[in-house]
Coordinates of C-alpha atoms and ligand atoms in Angstrom, one line a residue:
M1 CA -63.9 37.0 -12.9
E2 CA -61.1 35.9 -10.6
N3 CA -60.1 32.3 -10.7
L4 CA -62.1 30.3 -8.2
Y5 CA -59.0 28.5 -6.9
S6 CA -57.5 31.8 -5.7
L7 CA -60.4 32.5 -3.4
T8 CA -61.0 31.8 0.3
A9 CA -63.6 29.3 1.6
H10 CA -65.7 32.1 3.0
A11 CA -65.7 34.0 -0.3
L12 CA -66.7 30.8 -2.2
K13 CA -69.5 30.2 0.3
E14 CA -70.8 33.7 -0.5
L15 CA -70.6 33.0 -4.2
M16 CA -72.5 29.7 -3.8
K17 CA -75.2 31.4 -1.7
K18 CA -75.7 34.7 -3.5
D19 CA -74.8 33.9 -7.1
G20 CA -75.7 30.3 -7.2
L21 CA -72.2 29.1 -8.0
N22 CA -72.2 25.4 -8.7
P23 CA -69.8 23.7 -6.2
S24 CA -68.5 21.3 -8.8
K25 CA -67.0 24.3 -10.7
I26 CA -64.8 25.0 -7.7
S27 CA -63.3 21.5 -7.6
E28 CA -62.8 21.5 -11.4
D29 CA -61.0 24.8 -11.1
V30 CA -58.8 23.6 -8.3
F31 CA -57.9 20.3 -10.1
G32 CA -57.0 22.4 -13.1
R33 CA -54.7 24.5 -11.0
I34 CA -53.1 21.4 -9.5
E35 CA -52.4 20.1 -13.0
A36 CA -50.9 23.5 -14.0
V37 CA -48.5 24.0 -11.0
D38 CA -48.0 20.9 -8.9
G39 CA -45.4 19.5 -11.3
R40 CA -43.2 22.3 -10.0
V41 CA -44.4 22.7 -6.4
K42 CA -44.8 19.0 -5.6
A43 CA -47.1 19.7 -2.7
I44 CA -49.5 16.8 -3.3
V45 CA -48.7 13.1 -3.2
R46 CA -52.1 11.8 -4.2
V47 CA -55.0 13.5 -5.9
N48 CA -58.4 12.1 -5.3
K49 CA -61.2 13.0 -7.7
S50 CA -63.8 10.6 -6.4
K51 CA -63.9 11.1 -2.7
F52 CA -67.0 12.9 -1.4
S53 CA -68.5 13.5 -4.8
N54 CA -71.9 13.6 -3.1
T55 CA -71.3 16.7 -1.0
K56 CA -74.0 17.8 1.4
S57 CA -75.4 21.1 0.3
S58 CA -76.2 22.3 3.8
G59 CA -72.8 21.7 5.5
K60 CA -70.6 24.5 6.7
L61 CA -67.9 23.6 4.2
S62 CA -70.2 22.3 1.5
G63 CA -68.4 22.1 -1.9
I64 CA -65.1 23.5 -0.4
P65 CA -61.9 21.6 -1.5
I66 CA -59.6 20.5 1.3
L67 CA -56.2 18.8 1.2
I68 CA -55.2 16.5 4.0
K69 CA -51.7 15.9 5.4
D70 CA -50.7 12.3 4.6
N71 CA -50.5 11.3 8.3
I72 CA -54.3 11.6 8.7
C73 CA -56.3 8.4 8.0
V74 CA -58.9 8.3 5.2
K75 CA -60.7 5.1 5.0
D76 CA -59.5 2.8 2.1
E77 CA -57.2 5.6 0.8
E78 CA -53.5 5.0 0.9
T79 CA -52.0 6.9 3.9
T80 CA -48.2 6.7 4.2
C81 CA -46.8 9.5 6.4
A82 CA -44.5 10.0 3.4
S83 CA -42.6 6.8 4.5
K84 CA -41.7 3.8 2.5
I85 CA -42.7 1.6 5.5
L86 CA -46.4 2.5 5.1
E87 CA -46.4 2.0 1.3
G88 CA -49.8 0.5 0.3
F89 CA -51.3 1.0 3.8
R90 CA -55.0 1.7 3.5
P91 CA -56.6 2.5 6.8
P92 CA -59.9 0.7 7.6
Y93 CA -61.4 3.8 9.1
D94 CA -61.6 7.6 8.8
A95 CA -59.9 9.9 11.3
T96 CA -62.4 11.8 13.3
V97 CA -61.5 15.1 11.6
V98 CA -62.1 13.5 8.2
K99 CA -65.5 12.3 9.3
K100 CA -66.3 15.8 10.5
L101 CA -65.2 17.3 7.2
E102 CA -67.3 14.8 5.4
E103 CA -70.4 15.7 7.5
A104 CA -69.7 19.4 6.8
G105 CA -69.7 18.7 3.0
A106 CA -66.0 19.4 2.3
V107 CA -64.5 17.9 -0.8
L108 CA -61.4 15.9 0.0
I109 CA -59.1 16.5 -3.0
G110 CA -56.1 14.5 -1.9
K111 CA -53.1 14.0 0.4
A112 CA -50.3 16.5 1.1
N113 CA -46.6 15.8 1.1
M114 CA -44.8 16.0 4.5
D115 CA -41.6 15.1 6.2
E116 CA -41.5 11.4 6.9
F117 CA -43.7 10.7 10.0
A118 CA -43.7 14.5 10.5
F119 CA -40.0 14.5 11.5
G120 CA -38.6 17.6 10.1
S121 CA -38.8 21.3 9.3
S122 CA -38.3 21.4 5.6
C123 CA -40.3 18.6 3.9
E124 CA -37.1 17.1 2.6
T125 CA -37.3 13.8 4.5
S126 CA -40.4 12.7 2.5
C127 CA -39.9 9.4 0.6
Y128 CA -41.6 11.2 -2.4
G129 CA -38.9 13.9 -2.5
P130 CA -39.1 17.5 -1.4
T131 CA -41.9 20.0 -1.8
K132 CA -40.8 23.4 -3.1
N133 CA -41.7 26.8 -1.6
P134 CA -44.0 28.5 -4.1
W135 CA -42.3 31.9 -3.4
D136 CA -38.9 30.5 -4.5
L137 CA -38.8 27.0 -5.9
G138 CA -35.2 26.7 -4.8
R139 CA -36.2 26.9 -1.2
I140 CA -38.0 24.7 1.3
P141 CA -41.6 25.3 2.2
G142 CA -41.0 24.4 5.9
G143 CA -42.2 21.3 7.6
S144 CA -43.4 19.0 8.4
S145 CA -46.7 20.1 7.0
G146 CA -44.9 21.6 4.0
G147 CA -47.1 20.1 1.4
S148 CA -50.3 21.5 3.0
A149 CA -48.8 25.0 3.4
A150 CA -47.2 25.1 -0.1
A151 CA -50.5 23.9 -1.7
V152 CA -52.5 26.7 0.1
A153 CA -49.9 29.3 -0.9
A154 CA -49.9 28.1 -4.5
D155 CA -53.7 28.0 -4.7
E156 CA -53.7 24.3 -5.3
T157 CA -56.4 23.9 -2.6
I158 CA -58.8 26.2 -0.7
L159 CA -58.1 24.7 2.7
A160 CA -55.7 22.2 4.2
L161 CA -55.1 20.3 7.4
G162 CA -51.7 19.9 9.0
S163 CA -50.4 18.5 12.2
D164 CA -48.2 20.2 14.7
T165 CA -45.9 18.5 17.2
G166 CA -43.3 21.1 17.6
G167 CA -44.2 23.7 15.0
S168 CA -45.2 21.7 11.9
I169 CA -48.3 23.8 11.1
R170 CA -47.0 27.2 12.1
Q171 CA -43.5 27.1 10.7
P172 CA -44.4 26.1 7.1
A173 CA -47.4 28.5 7.3
A174 CA -44.9 31.3 8.1
L175 CA -42.4 30.3 5.4
C176 CA -45.2 30.0 2.8
G177 CA -47.0 33.2 3.7
V178 CA -50.3 31.6 4.8
V179 CA -52.2 31.2 8.1
G180 CA -51.6 28.1 10.3
L181 CA -53.1 27.4 13.7
K182 CA -52.1 24.8 16.3
P183 CA -55.1 24.5 18.5
T184 CA -54.9 23.8 22.3
Y185 CA -53.9 20.2 23.1
G186 CA -57.2 18.4 23.4
R187 CA -59.3 20.8 21.3
V188 CA -59.2 18.6 18.2
S189 CA -59.5 14.8 18.2
R190 CA -56.3 13.0 17.2
Y191 CA -58.1 9.7 16.5
G192 CA -56.8 8.6 13.1
L193 CA -53.8 10.9 13.2
I194 CA -50.8 8.5 12.9
A195 CA -49.0 9.4 16.1
F196 CA -45.6 11.1 16.3
A197 CA -45.5 12.2 19.9
S198 CA -48.9 11.7 21.5
S199 CA -48.5 14.3 24.2
L200 CA -47.6 17.0 21.7
D201 CA -49.5 16.3 18.5
Q202 CA -52.5 18.4 17.4
I203 CA -54.3 18.6 14.0
G204 CA -55.0 22.1 12.8
P205 CA -56.0 24.3 9.9
I206 CA -53.7 25.9 7.2
T207 CA -55.6 28.5 5.3
K208 CA -55.4 31.7 3.2
D209 CA -56.8 33.9 5.8
V210 CA -57.8 34.1 9.5
E211 CA -61.6 33.8 8.8
D212 CA -61.0 30.5 7.0
A213 CA -59.0 29.2 9.9
A214 CA -61.8 30.1 12.3
L215 CA -64.3 28.4 10.0
L216 CA -62.3 25.2 9.7
L217 CA -61.4 25.0 13.4
G218 CA -65.1 25.2 14.2
V219 CA -65.7 22.2 12.0
I220 CA -62.9 19.9 13.3
A221 CA -62.9 20.8 17.0
G222 CA -64.7 19.1 19.8
H223 CA -64.8 16.1 22.1
D224 CA -64.5 12.7 20.7
E225 CA -65.0 9.5 22.7
M226 CA -62.3 7.8 20.5
D227 CA -59.6 10.2 21.8
S228 CA -59.6 10.4 25.6
T229 CA -57.3 13.4 25.4
S230 CA -59.9 15.5 23.6
V231 CA -61.6 17.7 26.1
D232 CA -65.3 17.8 26.6
I233 CA -66.0 21.5 26.6
P234 CA -68.3 23.3 24.1
V235 CA -66.9 24.5 20.8
P236 CA -67.5 28.3 20.5
D237 CA -68.6 29.9 17.2
Y238 CA -65.1 31.1 16.3
T239 CA -66.4 33.3 13.5
K240 CA -67.8 35.5 16.3
S241 CA -64.2 36.3 17.3
L242 CA -63.5 37.9 14.0
V243 CA -63.7 41.4 15.3
K244 CA -61.4 44.2 14.1
D245 CA -60.6 45.6 17.5
V246 CA -57.7 45.1 20.0
K247 CA -58.4 48.1 22.1
G248 CA -57.2 47.3 25.7
M249 CA -56.0 43.9 24.7
R250 CA -52.9 43.1 26.8
V251 CA -50.1 41.8 24.6
G252 CA -46.9 40.3 26.1
V253 CA -43.7 40.4 24.1
P254 CA -41.2 37.9 25.6
K255 CA -37.7 39.2 25.6
E256 CA -36.2 35.7 25.2
Y257 CA -37.7 35.5 21.7
F258 CA -35.6 38.4 20.3
I259 CA -32.3 36.8 20.6
K260 CA -29.0 37.1 18.8
G261 CA -29.0 35.1 15.6
I262 CA -32.5 36.0 14.6
D263 CA -32.6 37.3 11.1
K264 CA -32.7 41.1 10.9
E265 CA -35.6 41.3 8.5
V266 CA -37.7 38.9 10.7
D267 CA -36.9 41.0 13.8
E268 CA -37.9 44.2 12.0
A269 CA -41.1 42.8 10.5
V270 CA -42.3 41.4 13.9
K271 CA -41.4 44.6 15.8
K272 CA -43.3 46.6 13.2
A273 CA -46.3 44.3 13.6
I274 CA -46.2 44.8 17.3
G275 CA -46.1 48.6 16.8
L276 CA -49.1 48.4 14.5
L277 CA -51.1 46.5 17.2
K278 CA -50.1 49.1 19.7
S279 CA -51.2 51.9 17.5
L280 CA -54.6 50.1 17.2
G281 CA -55.0 50.3 21.0
A282 CA -53.3 47.1 22.3
K283 CA -51.4 47.5 25.6
V284 CA -48.0 46.1 24.8
A285 CA -45.6 45.1 27.6
E286 CA -42.3 43.2 27.7
I287 CA -42.6 39.9 29.5
S288 CA -40.2 37.1 30.4
L289 CA -40.5 33.3 29.7
P290 CA -37.3 32.4 31.5
H291 CA -37.1 28.7 30.6
T292 CA -37.4 29.3 26.8
E293 CA -33.8 28.4 26.2
Y294 CA -34.3 24.8 27.4
A295 CA -37.4 24.2 25.2
V296 CA -35.6 22.7 22.1
S297 CA -33.5 20.4 24.3
A298 CA -36.5 19.1 26.2
Y299 CA -38.5 18.7 23.0
Y300 CA -35.8 16.6 21.4
I301 CA -36.0 14.2 24.4
V302 CA -39.8 14.0 24.8
G303 CA -40.6 14.0 21.1
P304 CA -38.2 11.2 20.0
A305 CA -39.0 9.2 23.2
E306 CA -42.7 9.1 22.3
A307 CA -41.9 8.6 18.6
S308 CA -39.7 5.6 19.3
S309 CA -42.5 4.0 21.1
N310 CA -45.2 4.9 18.6
L311 CA -43.1 3.7 15.7
A312 CA -42.5 0.3 17.3
R313 CA -45.7 -1.0 15.6
F314 CA -44.3 -0.6 12.1
D315 CA -42.6 -4.0 12.0
G316 CA -43.9 -5.6 8.8
V317 CA -46.7 -7.5 10.6
Q318 CA -49.8 -5.3 10.3
Y319 CA -49.0 -2.2 8.2
G320 CA -47.6 -1.5 4.8
L321 CA -44.2 -2.8 3.9
R322 CA -42.8 -6.3 4.7
A323 CA -39.3 -7.3 3.7
D324 CA -39.0 -10.2 1.3
R325 CA -37.9 -13.7 2.4
P326 CA -36.8 -13.0 6.0
E327 CA -35.1 -15.9 7.8
D328 CA -37.2 -15.6 10.9
M329 CA -39.4 -13.1 12.8
I330 CA -36.5 -11.0 14.2
D331 CA -34.9 -10.9 10.7
M332 CA -38.3 -9.7 9.3
Y333 CA -38.4 -6.8 11.8
V334 CA -34.8 -5.8 11.2
K335 CA -35.1 -6.0 7.4
T336 CA -38.5 -4.3 7.2
R337 CA -37.5 -1.4 9.5
S338 CA -34.0 -0.9 7.9
K339 CA -35.6 -0.7 4.5
G340 CA -38.7 1.1 5.4
F341 CA -37.6 4.0 7.6
G342 CA -35.5 6.9 6.2
D343 CA -32.5 8.4 8.0
E344 CA -34.3 11.0 10.1
A345 CA -36.9 8.4 11.4
K346 CA -34.0 6.1 12.3
R347 CA -32.2 9.0 14.1
R348 CA -35.4 9.7 16.1
I349 CA -35.9 6.0 17.0
L350 CA -32.3 5.7 18.2
L351 CA -32.4 9.0 20.2
G352 CA -35.8 8.1 21.8
T353 CA -34.8 4.5 22.6
Y354 CA -31.6 5.7 24.2
C355 CA -33.3 8.3 26.4
L356 CA -35.8 5.7 27.6
S357 CA -33.4 3.0 28.4
T358 CA -32.5 2.0 32.0
G359 CA -29.9 4.3 33.5
Y360 CA -30.7 7.2 31.1
Y361 CA -34.4 7.6 31.8
D362 CA -33.9 9.7 34.9
A363 CA -31.0 11.7 33.4
Y364 CA -32.8 12.6 30.2
Y365 CA -36.5 11.8 30.0
L366 CA -37.4 12.7 33.5
K367 CA -35.4 15.9 33.4
A368 CA -37.0 16.9 30.1
Q369 CA -40.4 16.4 31.7
K370 CA -39.4 18.7 34.6
I371 CA -38.3 21.3 32.1
R372 CA -41.6 20.9 30.3
T373 CA -43.5 21.7 33.6
R374 CA -41.3 24.8 34.1
I375 CA -42.1 26.0 30.6
K376 CA -45.8 25.5 31.2
E377 CA -45.5 27.5 34.5
D378 CA -43.7 30.3 32.6
F379 CA -46.8 30.7 30.4
E380 CA -49.2 30.4 33.2
S381 CA -47.6 33.2 35.1
A382 CA -47.2 35.3 31.9
F383 CA -50.9 34.9 31.1
K384 CA -51.8 36.5 34.5
A385 CA -50.6 39.8 33.1
C386 CA -51.5 39.5 29.4
D387 CA -54.2 38.1 27.1
C388 CA -51.9 37.0 24.3
I389 CA -48.2 36.7 23.6
I390 CA -46.6 37.8 20.3
T391 CA -43.3 36.5 18.9
P392 CA -41.7 35.7 15.5
T393 CA -42.8 32.3 14.2
T394 CA -39.4 31.4 12.9
P395 CA -35.9 32.8 13.3
S396 CA -35.4 33.3 9.5
P397 CA -37.3 33.1 6.2
A398 CA -37.3 29.9 4.1
F399 CA -33.8 28.5 3.6
K400 CA -32.5 26.8 0.5
I401 CA -33.2 23.2 -0.3
G402 CA -30.3 21.1 0.9
E403 CA -28.9 23.9 3.1
K404 CA -29.5 22.1 6.4
T405 CA -29.9 18.5 5.5
N406 CA -26.4 17.6 6.8
D407 CA -26.7 19.6 9.9
P408 CA -29.6 18.2 12.0
L409 CA -28.9 20.5 14.9
S410 CA -29.3 23.7 12.9
M411 CA -32.5 22.1 11.3
Y412 CA -33.9 21.5 14.8
L413 CA -33.3 25.1 15.7
S414 CA -35.8 26.3 13.1
D415 CA -38.5 25.4 15.6
I416 CA -37.1 27.3 18.5
F417 CA -40.1 29.7 18.7
T418 CA -42.8 27.2 18.0
I419 CA -41.9 24.3 20.3
P420 CA -42.7 25.9 23.6
A421 CA -46.5 26.1 22.7
N422 CA -46.5 22.3 22.2
L423 CA -44.7 21.6 25.4
A424 CA -47.2 23.8 27.3
G425 CA -50.2 22.6 25.3
I426 CA -51.4 26.1 24.5
P427 CA -52.8 27.4 21.2
A428 CA -50.8 29.4 18.7
I429 CA -51.3 30.8 15.2
S430 CA -48.9 32.0 12.5
I431 CA -50.0 34.8 10.2
P432 CA -48.2 36.7 7.5
C433 CA -46.6 39.9 8.7
G434 CA -44.1 40.9 6.0
F435 CA -41.7 39.9 3.3
S436 CA -37.9 39.9 3.1
K437 CA -36.1 41.9 0.5
D438 CA -35.9 38.7 -1.6
G439 CA -39.7 38.5 -1.5
L440 CA -39.9 35.6 1.1
P441 CA -42.8 35.6 3.6
I442 CA -42.3 36.3 7.3
G443 CA -44.7 35.0 10.0
L444 CA -46.0 36.5 13.2
Q445 CA -46.9 34.1 16.0
I446 CA -49.7 34.8 18.5
L447 CA -50.2 32.5 21.5
A448 CA -52.9 32.5 24.2
K449 CA -54.1 30.5 27.2
P450 CA -55.4 27.0 26.8
F451 CA -58.8 27.0 25.0
D452 CA -58.6 30.7 24.3
E453 CA -58.4 30.4 20.5
E454 CA -60.9 33.2 20.5
T455 CA -58.4 35.8 21.6
I456 CA -55.9 34.5 19.0
F457 CA -58.5 34.9 16.3
R458 CA -59.4 38.5 17.4
A459 CA -55.8 39.6 17.5
A460 CA -54.9 37.9 14.3
Y461 CA -58.0 39.1 12.4
T462 CA -57.4 42.7 13.6
F463 CA -53.8 42.6 12.3
E464 CA -54.7 40.9 9.1
Q465 CA -57.5 43.3 8.3
S466 CA -55.2 46.3 8.9
T467 CA -52.5 45.0 6.5
E468 CA -52.2 43.6 3.0
Y469 CA -49.7 40.8 3.4
H470 CA -52.2 38.0 3.2
K471 CA -53.4 39.3 -0.2
R472 CA -50.0 38.9 -1.9
K473 CA -49.6 35.7 -4.1
P474 CA -46.5 34.0 -5.4
E475 CA -45.9 34.1 -9.1
L476 CA -46.0 30.6 -10.5
Ligands
LIG501 N1 -39.7 20.2 13.1 C1 -40.0 19.6 14.4 C2 -39.5 18.2 14.4 O1 -38.7 17.9 13.5 C3 -41.5 19.6 14.6 C4 -42.2 18.6 13.7 C5 -43.7 18.6 13.9 O2 -44.2 19.5 14.5 N2 -44.3 17.5 13.5 O3 -39.7 17.4 15.2

């Protein structure tokens, strides 16, 4: 028999139902796998063998192991955002998604590594050190949900949760060859997600296939009175969208996403994928999203501005670290923050504070918000003529560890194709669509209208079921 750890949640559910598989066997198998490979991959920062030992047998995810990104609060369990400043912080409450997982019977196996406070595209800014890409341990897994994506790819967990502010679910999913979905802004409660940029952040699934993503989204989605930005509309049964059929589906391909500088193998793989969907009956047409070129600039104003404000609460008073023997209150703030935050967090705080200061607010922040509106309007008009939009997820496959650490600008550009969906609030998925000559995964991004995750699932499922990329596993 295959190892249990290498299976999907839906396959394990079948085994439990039909063959009476004991759910505790699954966790045991997964913990064994973690012990065997995590010393090399370093995807997990804390393993938890005790949480949720009494799993409900009737839940939708009963007995299924899940790994949680370390910026999502789990009651009484250390939650650090991979930052020294939150060392020892144990939240007094569960995030809403964690509560929902618990109600569904999922087994919370631990916390995943990430870029500090989710600032990054490579998982290198973590205070625990970098996570490695399971396909090539000398390369980055992507970020900021790099631990979640690497763990799913390495079969160290069955499911994982990530968060996505500018691409942090989709980009690592693409680089690790797994499925990652950023839901529509407002689809999933952010209560208990330690905020990076509140108008952009969404929690979403990272899984081995599209069916698992649909299953997991169905569990975590829905209105929550603790998060006023979560929208009160019914949650569909997403598994009903798993239909292998795209006949007549109108697919838009934005010309601005096939730019100079995009890696040749990525370009080819994505074009081949679009060709396949066409041969399956999709109606493919070129479209234009004219303000795409301003997305990264606008994001690096709005994101840091909100982050600088959200991070102001970490000052040594209520959470985590407090500097020793400060002279007075201000000295405590300065010493705690200087010691607790890493370089990238400091860079974001400086950028954000600058953009929001008197005299610069209109020139930067307000302008960025105007661009954001334009980007949203680009999508609105595009979706009048198409049901979904297809693009590469990233401009290149995984880069080498250390390759971009001294060049923040080139690091920021790795999210050039994922950021627009966050600015517009629309849902987007990344699914595997090929491999480079060096054996590195390549991701395909599918975007749809707000709250139309169903179209995304249908297109993604059809592509996945017509290809074999999702079945390939890294050798570890
Ligand atoms: N890589 C982007 C950034 O550094 C996006 C991060 C994210 O989505 N959390 O901000």
